[in-house]
PDB file of C-alpha atoms in Angstrom:
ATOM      1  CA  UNK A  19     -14.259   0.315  20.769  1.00  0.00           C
ATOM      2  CA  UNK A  20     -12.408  -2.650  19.877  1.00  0.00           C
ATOM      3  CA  UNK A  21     -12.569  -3.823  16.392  1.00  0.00           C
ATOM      4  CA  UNK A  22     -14.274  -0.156  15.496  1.00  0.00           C
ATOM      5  CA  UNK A  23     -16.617  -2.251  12.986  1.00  0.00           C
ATOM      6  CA  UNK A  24     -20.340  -0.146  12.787  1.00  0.00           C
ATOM      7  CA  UNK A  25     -23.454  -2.005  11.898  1.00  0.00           C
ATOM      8  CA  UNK A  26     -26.358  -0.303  10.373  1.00  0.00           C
ATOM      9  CA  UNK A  27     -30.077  -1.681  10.595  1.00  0.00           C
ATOM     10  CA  UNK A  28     -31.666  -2.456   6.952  1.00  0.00           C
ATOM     11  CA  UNK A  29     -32.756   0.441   5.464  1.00  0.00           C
ATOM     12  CA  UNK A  30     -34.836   0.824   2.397  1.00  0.00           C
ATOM     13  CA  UNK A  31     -33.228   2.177  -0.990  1.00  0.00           C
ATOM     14  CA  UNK A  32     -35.212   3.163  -3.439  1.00  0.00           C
ATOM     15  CA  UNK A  33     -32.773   3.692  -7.064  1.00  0.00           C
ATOM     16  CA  UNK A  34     -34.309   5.877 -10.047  1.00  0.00           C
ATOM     17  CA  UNK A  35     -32.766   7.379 -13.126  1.00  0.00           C
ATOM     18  CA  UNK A  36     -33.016  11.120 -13.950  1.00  0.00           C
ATOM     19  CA  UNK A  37     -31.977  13.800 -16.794  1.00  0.00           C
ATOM     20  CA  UNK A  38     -29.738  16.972 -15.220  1.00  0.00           C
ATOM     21  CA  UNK A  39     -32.933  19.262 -15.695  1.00  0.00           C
ATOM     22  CA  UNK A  40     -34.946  17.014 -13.146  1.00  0.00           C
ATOM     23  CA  UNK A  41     -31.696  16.994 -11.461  1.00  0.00           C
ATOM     24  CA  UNK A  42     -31.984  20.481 -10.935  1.00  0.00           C
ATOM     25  CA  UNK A  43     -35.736  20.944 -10.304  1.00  0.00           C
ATOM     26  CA  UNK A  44     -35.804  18.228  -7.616  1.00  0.00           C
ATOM     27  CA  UNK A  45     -32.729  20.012  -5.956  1.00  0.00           C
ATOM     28  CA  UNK A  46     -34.458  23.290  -5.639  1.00  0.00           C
ATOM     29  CA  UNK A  47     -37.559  21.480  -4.148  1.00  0.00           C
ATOM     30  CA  UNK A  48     -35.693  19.338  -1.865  1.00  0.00           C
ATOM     31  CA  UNK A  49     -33.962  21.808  -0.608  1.00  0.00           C
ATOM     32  CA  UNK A  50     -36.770  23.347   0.960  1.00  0.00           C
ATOM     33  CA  UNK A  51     -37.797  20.789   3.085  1.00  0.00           C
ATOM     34  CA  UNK A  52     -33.731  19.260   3.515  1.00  0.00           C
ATOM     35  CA  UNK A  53     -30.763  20.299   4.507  1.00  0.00           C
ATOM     36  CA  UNK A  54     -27.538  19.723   2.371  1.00  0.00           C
ATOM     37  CA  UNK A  55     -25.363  17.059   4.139  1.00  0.00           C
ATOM     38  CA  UNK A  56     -22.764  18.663   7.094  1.00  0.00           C
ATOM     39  CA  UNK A  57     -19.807  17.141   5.516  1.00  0.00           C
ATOM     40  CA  UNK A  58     -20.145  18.458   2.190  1.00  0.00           C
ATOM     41  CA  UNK A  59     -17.423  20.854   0.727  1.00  0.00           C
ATOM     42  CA  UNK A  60     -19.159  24.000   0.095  1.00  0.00           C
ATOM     43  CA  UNK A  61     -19.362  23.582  -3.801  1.00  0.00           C
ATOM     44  CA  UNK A  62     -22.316  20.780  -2.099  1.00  0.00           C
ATOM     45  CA  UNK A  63     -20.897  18.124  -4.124  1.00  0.00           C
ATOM     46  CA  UNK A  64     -17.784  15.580  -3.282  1.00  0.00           C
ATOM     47  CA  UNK A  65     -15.900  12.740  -4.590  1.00  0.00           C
ATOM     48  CA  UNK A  66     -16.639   8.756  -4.314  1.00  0.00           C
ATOM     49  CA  UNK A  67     -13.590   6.437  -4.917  1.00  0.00           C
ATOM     50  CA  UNK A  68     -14.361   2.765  -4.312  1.00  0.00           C
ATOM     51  CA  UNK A  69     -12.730  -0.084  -4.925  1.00  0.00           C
ATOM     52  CA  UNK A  70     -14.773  -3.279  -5.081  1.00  0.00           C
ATOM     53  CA  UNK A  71     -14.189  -6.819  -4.462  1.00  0.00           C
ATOM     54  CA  UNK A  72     -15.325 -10.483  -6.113  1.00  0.00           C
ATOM     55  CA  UNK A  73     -14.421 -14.010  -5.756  1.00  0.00           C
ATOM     56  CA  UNK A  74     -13.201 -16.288  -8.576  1.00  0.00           C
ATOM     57  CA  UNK A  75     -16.742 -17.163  -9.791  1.00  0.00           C
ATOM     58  CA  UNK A  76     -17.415 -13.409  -9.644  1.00  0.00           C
ATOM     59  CA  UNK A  77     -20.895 -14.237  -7.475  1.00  0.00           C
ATOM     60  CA  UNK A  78     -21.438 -10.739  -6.454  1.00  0.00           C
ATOM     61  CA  UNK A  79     -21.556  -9.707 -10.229  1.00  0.00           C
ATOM     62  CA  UNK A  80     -24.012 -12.793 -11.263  1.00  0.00           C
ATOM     63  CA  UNK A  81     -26.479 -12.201  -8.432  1.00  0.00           C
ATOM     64  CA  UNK A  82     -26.563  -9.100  -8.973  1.00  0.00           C
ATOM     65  CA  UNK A  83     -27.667  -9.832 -12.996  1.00  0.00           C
ATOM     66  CA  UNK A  84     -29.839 -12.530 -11.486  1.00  0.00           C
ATOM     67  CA  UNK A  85     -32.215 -10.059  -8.751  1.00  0.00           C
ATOM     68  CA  UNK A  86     -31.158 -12.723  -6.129  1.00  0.00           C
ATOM     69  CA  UNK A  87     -32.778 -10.951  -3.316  1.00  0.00           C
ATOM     70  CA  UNK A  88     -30.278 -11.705  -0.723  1.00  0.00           C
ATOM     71  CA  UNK A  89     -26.633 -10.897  -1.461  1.00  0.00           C
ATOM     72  CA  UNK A  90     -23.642  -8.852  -0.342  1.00  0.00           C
ATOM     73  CA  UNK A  91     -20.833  -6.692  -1.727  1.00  0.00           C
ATOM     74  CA  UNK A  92     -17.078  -6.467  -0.260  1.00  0.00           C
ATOM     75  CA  UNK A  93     -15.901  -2.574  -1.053  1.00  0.00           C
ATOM     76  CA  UNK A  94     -12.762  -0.222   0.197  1.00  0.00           C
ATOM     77  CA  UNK A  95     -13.693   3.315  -0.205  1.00  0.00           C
ATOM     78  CA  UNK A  96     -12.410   6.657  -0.107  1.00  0.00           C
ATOM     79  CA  UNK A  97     -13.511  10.491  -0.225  1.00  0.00           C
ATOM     80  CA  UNK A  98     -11.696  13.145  -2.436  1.00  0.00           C
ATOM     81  CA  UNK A  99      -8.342  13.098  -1.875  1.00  0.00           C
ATOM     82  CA  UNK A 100      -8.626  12.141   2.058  1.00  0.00           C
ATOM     83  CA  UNK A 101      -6.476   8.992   2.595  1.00  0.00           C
ATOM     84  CA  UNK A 102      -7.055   9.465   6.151  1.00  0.00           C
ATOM     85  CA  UNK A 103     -10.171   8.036   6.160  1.00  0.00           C
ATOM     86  CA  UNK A 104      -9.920   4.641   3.872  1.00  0.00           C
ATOM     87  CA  UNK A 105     -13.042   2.280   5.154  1.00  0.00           C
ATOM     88  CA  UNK A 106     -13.611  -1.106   4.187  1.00  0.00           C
ATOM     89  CA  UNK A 107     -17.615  -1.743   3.289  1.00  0.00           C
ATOM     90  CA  UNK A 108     -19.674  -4.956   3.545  1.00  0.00           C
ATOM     91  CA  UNK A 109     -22.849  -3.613   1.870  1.00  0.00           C
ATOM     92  CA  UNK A 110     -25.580  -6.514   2.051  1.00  0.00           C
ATOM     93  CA  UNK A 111     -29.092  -6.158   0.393  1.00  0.00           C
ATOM     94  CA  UNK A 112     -32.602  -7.994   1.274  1.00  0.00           C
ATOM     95  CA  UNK A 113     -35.002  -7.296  -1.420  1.00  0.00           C
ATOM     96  CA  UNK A 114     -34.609  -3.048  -1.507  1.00  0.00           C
ATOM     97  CA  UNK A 115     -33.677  -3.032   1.838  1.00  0.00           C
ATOM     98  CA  UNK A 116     -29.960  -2.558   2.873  1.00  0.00           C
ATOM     99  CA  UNK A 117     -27.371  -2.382   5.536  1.00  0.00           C
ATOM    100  CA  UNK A 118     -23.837  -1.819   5.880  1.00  0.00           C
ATOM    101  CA  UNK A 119     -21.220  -3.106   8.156  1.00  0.00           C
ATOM    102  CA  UNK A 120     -18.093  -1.020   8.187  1.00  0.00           C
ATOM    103  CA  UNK A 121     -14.619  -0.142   9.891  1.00  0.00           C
ATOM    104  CA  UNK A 122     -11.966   2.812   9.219  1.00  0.00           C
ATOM    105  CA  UNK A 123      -8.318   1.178   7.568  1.00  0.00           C
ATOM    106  CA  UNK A 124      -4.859   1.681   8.255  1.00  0.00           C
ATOM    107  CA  UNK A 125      -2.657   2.640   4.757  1.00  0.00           C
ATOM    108  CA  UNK A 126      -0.775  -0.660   5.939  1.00  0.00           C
ATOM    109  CA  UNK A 127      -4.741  -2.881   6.408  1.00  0.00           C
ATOM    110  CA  UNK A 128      -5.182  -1.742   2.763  1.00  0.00           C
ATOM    111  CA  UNK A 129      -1.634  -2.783   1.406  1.00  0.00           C
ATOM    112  CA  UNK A 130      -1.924  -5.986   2.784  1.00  0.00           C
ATOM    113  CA  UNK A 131      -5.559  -6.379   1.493  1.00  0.00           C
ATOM    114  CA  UNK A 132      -4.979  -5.732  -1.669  1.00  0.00           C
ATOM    115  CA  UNK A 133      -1.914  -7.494  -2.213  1.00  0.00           C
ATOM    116  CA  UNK A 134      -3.820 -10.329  -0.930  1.00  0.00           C
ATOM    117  CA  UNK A 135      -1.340 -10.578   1.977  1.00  0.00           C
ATOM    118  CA  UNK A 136      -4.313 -11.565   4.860  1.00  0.00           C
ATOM    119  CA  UNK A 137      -2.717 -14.499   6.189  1.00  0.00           C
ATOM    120  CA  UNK A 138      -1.094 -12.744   9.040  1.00  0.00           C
ATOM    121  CA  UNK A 139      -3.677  -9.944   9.185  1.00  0.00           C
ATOM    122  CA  UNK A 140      -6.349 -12.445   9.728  1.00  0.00           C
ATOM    123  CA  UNK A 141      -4.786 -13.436  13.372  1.00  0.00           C
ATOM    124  CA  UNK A 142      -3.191  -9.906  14.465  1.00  0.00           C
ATOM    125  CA  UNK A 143      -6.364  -7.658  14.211  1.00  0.00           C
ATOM    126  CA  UNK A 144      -9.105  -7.129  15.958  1.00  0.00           C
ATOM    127  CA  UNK A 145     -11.609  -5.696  13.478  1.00  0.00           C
ATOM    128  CA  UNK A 146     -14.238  -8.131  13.258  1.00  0.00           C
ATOM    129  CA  UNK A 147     -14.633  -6.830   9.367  1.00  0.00           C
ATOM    130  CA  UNK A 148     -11.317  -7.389   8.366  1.00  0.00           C
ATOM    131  CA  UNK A 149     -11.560 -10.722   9.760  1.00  0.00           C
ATOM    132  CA  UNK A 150     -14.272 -11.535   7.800  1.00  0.00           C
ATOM    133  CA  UNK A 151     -12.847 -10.392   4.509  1.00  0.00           C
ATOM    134  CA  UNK A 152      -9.958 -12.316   4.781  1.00  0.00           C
ATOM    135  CA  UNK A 153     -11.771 -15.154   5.622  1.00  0.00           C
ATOM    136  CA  UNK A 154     -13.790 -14.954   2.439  1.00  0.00           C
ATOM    137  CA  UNK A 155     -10.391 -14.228   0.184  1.00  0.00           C
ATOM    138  CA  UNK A 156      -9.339 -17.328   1.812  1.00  0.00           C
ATOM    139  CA  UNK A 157     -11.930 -19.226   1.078  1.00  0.00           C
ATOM    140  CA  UNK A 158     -13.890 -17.461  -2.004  1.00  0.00           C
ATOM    141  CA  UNK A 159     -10.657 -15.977  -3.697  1.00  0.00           C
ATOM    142  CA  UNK A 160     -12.159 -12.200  -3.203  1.00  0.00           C
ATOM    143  CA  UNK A 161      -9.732  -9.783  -4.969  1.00  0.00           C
ATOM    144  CA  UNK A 162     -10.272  -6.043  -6.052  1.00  0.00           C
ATOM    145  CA  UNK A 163     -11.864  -6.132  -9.359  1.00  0.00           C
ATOM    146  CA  UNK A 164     -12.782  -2.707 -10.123  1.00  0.00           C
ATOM    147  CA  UNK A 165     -12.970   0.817  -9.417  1.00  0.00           C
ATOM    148  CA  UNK A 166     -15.976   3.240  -9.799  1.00  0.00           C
ATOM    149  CA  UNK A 167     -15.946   6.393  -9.089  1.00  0.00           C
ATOM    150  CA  UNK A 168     -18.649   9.554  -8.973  1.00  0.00           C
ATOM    151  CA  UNK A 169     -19.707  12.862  -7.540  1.00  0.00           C
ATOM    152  CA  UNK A 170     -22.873  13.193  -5.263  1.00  0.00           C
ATOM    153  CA  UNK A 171     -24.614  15.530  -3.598  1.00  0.00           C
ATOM    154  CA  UNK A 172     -26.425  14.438  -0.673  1.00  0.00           C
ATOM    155  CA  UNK A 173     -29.635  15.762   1.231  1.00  0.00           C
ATOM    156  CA  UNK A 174     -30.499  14.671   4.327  1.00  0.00           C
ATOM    157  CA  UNK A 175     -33.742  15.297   7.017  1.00  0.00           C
ATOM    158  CA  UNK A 176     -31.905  14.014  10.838  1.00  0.00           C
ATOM    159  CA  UNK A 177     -35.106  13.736  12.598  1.00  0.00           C
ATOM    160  CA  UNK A 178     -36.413  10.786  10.348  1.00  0.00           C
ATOM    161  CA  UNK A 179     -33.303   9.413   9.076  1.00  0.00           C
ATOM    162  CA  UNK A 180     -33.901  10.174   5.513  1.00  0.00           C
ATOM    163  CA  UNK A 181     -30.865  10.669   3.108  1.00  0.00           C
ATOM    164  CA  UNK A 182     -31.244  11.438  -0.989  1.00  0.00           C
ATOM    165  CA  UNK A 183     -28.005  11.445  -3.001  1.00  0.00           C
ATOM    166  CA  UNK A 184     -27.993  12.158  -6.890  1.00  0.00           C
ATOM    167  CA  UNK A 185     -24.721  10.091  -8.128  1.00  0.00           C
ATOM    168  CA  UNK A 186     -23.472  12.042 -11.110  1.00  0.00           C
ATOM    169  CA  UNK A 187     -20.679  11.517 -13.802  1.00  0.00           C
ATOM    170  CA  UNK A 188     -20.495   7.407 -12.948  1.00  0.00           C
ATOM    171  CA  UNK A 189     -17.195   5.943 -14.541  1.00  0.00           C
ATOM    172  CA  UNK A 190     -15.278   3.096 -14.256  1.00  0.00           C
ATOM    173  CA  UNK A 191     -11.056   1.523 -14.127  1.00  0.00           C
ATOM    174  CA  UNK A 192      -9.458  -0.919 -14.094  1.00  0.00           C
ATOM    175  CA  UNK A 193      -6.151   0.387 -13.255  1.00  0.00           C
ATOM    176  CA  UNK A 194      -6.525  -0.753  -9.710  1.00  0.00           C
ATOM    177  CA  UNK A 195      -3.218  -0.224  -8.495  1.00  0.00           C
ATOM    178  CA  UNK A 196      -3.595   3.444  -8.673  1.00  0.00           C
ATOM    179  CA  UNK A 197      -6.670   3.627  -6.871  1.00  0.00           C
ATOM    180  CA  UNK A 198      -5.255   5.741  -3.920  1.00  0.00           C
ATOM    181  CA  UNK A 199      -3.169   8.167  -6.173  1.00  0.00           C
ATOM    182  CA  UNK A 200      -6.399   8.641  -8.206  1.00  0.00           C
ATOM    183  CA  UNK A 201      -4.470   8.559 -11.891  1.00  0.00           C
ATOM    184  CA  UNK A 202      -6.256   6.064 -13.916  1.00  0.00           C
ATOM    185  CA  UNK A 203      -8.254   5.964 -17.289  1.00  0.00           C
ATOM    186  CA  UNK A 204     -12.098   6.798 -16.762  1.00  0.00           C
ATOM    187  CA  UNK A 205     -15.288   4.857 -18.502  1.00  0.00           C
ATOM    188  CA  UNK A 206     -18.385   6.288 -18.686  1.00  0.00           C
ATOM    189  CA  UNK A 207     -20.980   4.053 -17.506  1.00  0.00           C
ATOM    190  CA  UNK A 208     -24.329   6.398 -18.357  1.00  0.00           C
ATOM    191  CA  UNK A 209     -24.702   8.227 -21.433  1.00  0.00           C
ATOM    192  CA  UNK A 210     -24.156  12.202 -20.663  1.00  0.00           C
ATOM    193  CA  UNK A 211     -26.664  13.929 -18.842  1.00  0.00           C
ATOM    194  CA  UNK A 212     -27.905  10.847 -16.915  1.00  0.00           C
ATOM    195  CA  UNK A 213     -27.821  10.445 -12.958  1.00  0.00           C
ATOM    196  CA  UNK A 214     -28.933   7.902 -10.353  1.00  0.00           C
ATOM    197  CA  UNK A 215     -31.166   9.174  -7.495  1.00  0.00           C
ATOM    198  CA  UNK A 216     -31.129   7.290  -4.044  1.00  0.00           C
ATOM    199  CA  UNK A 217     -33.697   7.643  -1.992  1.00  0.00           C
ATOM    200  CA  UNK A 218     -32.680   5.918   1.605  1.00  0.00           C
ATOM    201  CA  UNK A 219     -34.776   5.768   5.049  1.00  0.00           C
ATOM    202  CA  UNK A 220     -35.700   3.287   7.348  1.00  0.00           C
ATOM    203  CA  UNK A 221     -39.310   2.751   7.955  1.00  0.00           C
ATOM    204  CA  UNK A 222     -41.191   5.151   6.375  1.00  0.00           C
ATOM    205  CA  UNK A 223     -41.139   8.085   4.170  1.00  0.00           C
ATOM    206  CA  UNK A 224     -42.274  11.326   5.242  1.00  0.00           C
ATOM    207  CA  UNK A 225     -44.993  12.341   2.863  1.00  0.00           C
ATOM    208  CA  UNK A 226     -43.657  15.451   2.287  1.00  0.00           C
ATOM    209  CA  UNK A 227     -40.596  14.240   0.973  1.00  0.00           C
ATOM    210  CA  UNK A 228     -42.556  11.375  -0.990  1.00  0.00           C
ATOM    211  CA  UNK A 229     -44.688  13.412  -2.837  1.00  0.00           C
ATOM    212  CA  UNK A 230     -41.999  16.086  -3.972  1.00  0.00           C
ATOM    213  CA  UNK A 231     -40.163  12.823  -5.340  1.00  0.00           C
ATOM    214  CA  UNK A 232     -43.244  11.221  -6.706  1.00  0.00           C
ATOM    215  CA  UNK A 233     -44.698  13.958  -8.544  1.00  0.00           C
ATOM    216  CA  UNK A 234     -41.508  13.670 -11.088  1.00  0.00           C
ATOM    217  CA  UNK A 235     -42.899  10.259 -11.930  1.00  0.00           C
ATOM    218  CA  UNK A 236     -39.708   8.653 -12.160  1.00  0.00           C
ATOM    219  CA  UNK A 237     -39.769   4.959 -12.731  1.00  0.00           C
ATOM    220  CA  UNK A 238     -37.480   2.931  -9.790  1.00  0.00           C
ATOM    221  CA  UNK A 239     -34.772   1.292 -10.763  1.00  0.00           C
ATOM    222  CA  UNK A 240     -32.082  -1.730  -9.412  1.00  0.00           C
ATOM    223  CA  UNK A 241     -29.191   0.173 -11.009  1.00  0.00           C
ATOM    224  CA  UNK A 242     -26.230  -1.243  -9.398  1.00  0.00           C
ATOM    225  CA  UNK A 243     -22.736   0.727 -10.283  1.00  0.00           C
ATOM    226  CA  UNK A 244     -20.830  -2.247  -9.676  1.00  0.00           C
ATOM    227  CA  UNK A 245     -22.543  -3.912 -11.934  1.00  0.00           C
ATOM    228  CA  UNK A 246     -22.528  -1.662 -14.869  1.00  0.00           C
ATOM    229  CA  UNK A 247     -18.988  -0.403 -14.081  1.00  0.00           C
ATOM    230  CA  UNK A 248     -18.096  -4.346 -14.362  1.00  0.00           C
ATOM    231  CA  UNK A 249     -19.953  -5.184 -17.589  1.00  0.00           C
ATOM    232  CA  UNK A 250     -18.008  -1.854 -18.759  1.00  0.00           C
ATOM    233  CA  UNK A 251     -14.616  -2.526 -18.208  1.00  0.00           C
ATOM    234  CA  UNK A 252     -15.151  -6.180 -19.261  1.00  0.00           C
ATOM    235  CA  UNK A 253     -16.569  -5.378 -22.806  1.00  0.00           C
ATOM    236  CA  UNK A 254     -13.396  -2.386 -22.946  1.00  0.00           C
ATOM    237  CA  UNK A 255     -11.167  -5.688 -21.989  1.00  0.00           C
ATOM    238  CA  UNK A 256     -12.293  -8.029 -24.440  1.00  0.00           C
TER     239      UNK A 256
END
C-alpha cells in the first residue's frame, strides 16, 4: 500500500500509577478474563526503545506541562533488539483520547532523519508520515531529544479492542546516537517499585474488565514518559 502509513481511530487511555504487589495481584486477575499479547516473548514481558522528537521551542514538552488538551508527539521506536522493524510514531492526544499514525523505516529513512538530512527525503518518498515529519523539522526545527526506554507486559481482550500494559523499570538517555546499538547511560524516572498502568479501548469498557481494575482504587493519572524522561535528563544536564 503505498506510503504504508496506518491510522488508528481515537481511543481512550486511561494512565494510573501502581506498587509491584498490585502489579502482581492485578496480573493474576487479569489474566483470567485476558489473554497475554501474541507477540510477547515467552518470559510475557519485552523491550520499548523510543526515541522522541521536539522543535526548538520544545512545544511538545510545554503542552504537555500545560494539560493542553490537543497536542501531538513525533517518536521513532524500536522492540528488543529487532532493527528490522524501526517505525516512526505520530502519537496525537484529544483530552484522554488518542490515536496514532504510523509507518515501518528503512535503516537508511532513520539515518537521514536523524541526521536531519530530510531535504531530499522529503521529495523521494512516498510515506505520507515521513513527509510530514520533515515538513515539521523544516519548519518547527524537530530533532531527537531523548530516549526512554521500558519493559511492558501487555494484556489484551480482541473481541472489544481492549489492551492493558504495565510499563515497568522507566529510564531515560541522552546519548542519542546510540539509540540503535542500545549502549547508553540509564535514568530512572520512578522511584523503585513504581509502574504505570494503561488502560486503552475505544468506546467502552467491558465491565468485567472495569471492575477488576476499579476495585484496586487506583487514582488516574496524565503521566507522560516523555515528559518525565525530559525533565530528567534536563535537571542530570544542568
Amino acid at each position: 500500500m503505498k506510503g504504508c502509513d496506518i491510522i488508528r481511530k481515537y481511543r481512550n487511555e486511561w494512565k494510573y500509577l501502581l506498587t509491584n504487589q498490585s502489579l502482581s495481584l492485578l496480573k493474576s486477575r487479569l489474566s483470567q478474563v485476558m489473554e497475554i499479547d501474541s507477540h510477547t516473548p515467552k518470559d510475557g514481558r519485552y523491550l520499548i526503545h523510543s526515541l522522541y522528537f521536539d522543535d526548538y521551542k520544545d512545544t511538545s514538552l510545554y503542552t504537555t506541562s500545560s494539560g493542553l488538551s490537543e497536542r501531538y508527539k513525533w517518536r521513532i521506536r524500536y522492540y528488543g533488539d529487532d532493527l528490522d522493524y524501526i517505525v516512526l510514531e505520530k502519537k496525537i492526544k484529544k483530552e484522554s483520547r488518542c490515536h496514532k499514525k504510523s509507518c515501518k523505516l528503512t535503516l537508511e529513512e532513520y539515518e537521514a532523519i536523524v541526521s536531519g538530512n530530510i531535504t531530499d527525503i522529503l521529495y523521494d518518498t512516498e510515506k505520507a508520515l515521513i513527509k510530514e515529519l520533515a515538513r515539521d523539522m523544516l519548519l518547527y526545527d524537530y530533532r531527537p531529544k531523548v530516549i526512554v526506554d521500558y519493559e511492558r507486559i501487555a494484556y489484551v481482550e480482541e473481541i472489544t479492542n481492549v489492551r492493558i500494559t504495565f510499563d515497568m523499570k522507566i529510564c531515560a538517555s541522552y546519548e542519542l546516537e546510540h539509540f540503535l546499538d542500545g549502549d547508553y547511560s540509564r535514568f530512572y524516572v520512578l522511584p523503585s517499585g513504581q509502574n504505570v498502568l494503561e488502560v486503552k479501548f475505544d468506546d467502552i469498557l467491558p465491565s468485567y474488565i472495569r471492575n477488576i481494575v476499579e476495585s484496586f482504587g487506583f487514582v488516574q493519572t496524565s503521566f507522560s514518559k516523555y515528559y518525565y524522561c525530559r525533565k530528567i535528563i534536563d535537571s542530570y544536564m544542568r
